[in-house]
XYZ file of C-alpha atoms in Angstrom:
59
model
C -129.768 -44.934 129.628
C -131.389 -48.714 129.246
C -128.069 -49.951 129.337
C -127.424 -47.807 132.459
C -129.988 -49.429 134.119
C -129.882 -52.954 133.098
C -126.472 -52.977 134.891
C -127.880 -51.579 138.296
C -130.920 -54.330 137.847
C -128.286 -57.019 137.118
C -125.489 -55.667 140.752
C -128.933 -55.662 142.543
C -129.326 -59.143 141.865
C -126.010 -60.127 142.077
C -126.226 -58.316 145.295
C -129.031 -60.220 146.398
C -127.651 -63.503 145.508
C -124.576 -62.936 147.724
C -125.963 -61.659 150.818
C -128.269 -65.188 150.284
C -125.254 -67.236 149.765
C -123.819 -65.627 153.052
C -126.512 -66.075 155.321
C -127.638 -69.385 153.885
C -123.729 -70.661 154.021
C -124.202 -69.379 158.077
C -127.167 -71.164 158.682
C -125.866 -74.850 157.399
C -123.001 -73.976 160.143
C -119.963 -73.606 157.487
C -117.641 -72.518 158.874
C -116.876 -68.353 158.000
C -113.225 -69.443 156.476
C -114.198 -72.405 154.333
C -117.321 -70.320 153.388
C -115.522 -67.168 152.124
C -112.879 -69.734 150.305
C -115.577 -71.192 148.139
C -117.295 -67.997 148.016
C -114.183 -66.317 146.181
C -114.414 -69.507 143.318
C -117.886 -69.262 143.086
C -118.214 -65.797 142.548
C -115.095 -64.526 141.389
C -113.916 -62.086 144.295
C -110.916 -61.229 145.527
C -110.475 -61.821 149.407
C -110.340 -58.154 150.052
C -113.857 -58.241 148.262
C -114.796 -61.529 150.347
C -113.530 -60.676 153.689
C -115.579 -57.060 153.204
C -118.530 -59.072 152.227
C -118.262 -61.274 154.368
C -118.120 -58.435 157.414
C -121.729 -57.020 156.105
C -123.704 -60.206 155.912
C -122.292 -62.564 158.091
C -124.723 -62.184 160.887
């Protein structure tokens, strides 16, 4: 069960982090392409996972 919820804790951040990276990325003016390319190294998504991400937090 501690293992169970060390992994939610650690999405939840992860989570966190990339909804930051997102809206931070937006606010510097990066363009939504170039950000969702470097998002994909820095993070390790595919661009199905990007482009979806992307979609949620790109506000």
């Amino acid at each position: 069960m501690c293992l169970a919820i060390q992994k939610i804790k650690e999405e939840s951040k992860l989570q966190g982090k990339i909804e930051g990276a997102i809206t931070f990325a937006k606010e510097l003016g990066i363009l939504r392409e170039e950000m969702k390319k470097n998002f994909m190294i820095q993070f390790g998504k595919s661009e199905a996972e990007t482009e979806k991400l992307s979609h949620n937090y790109w506000r």
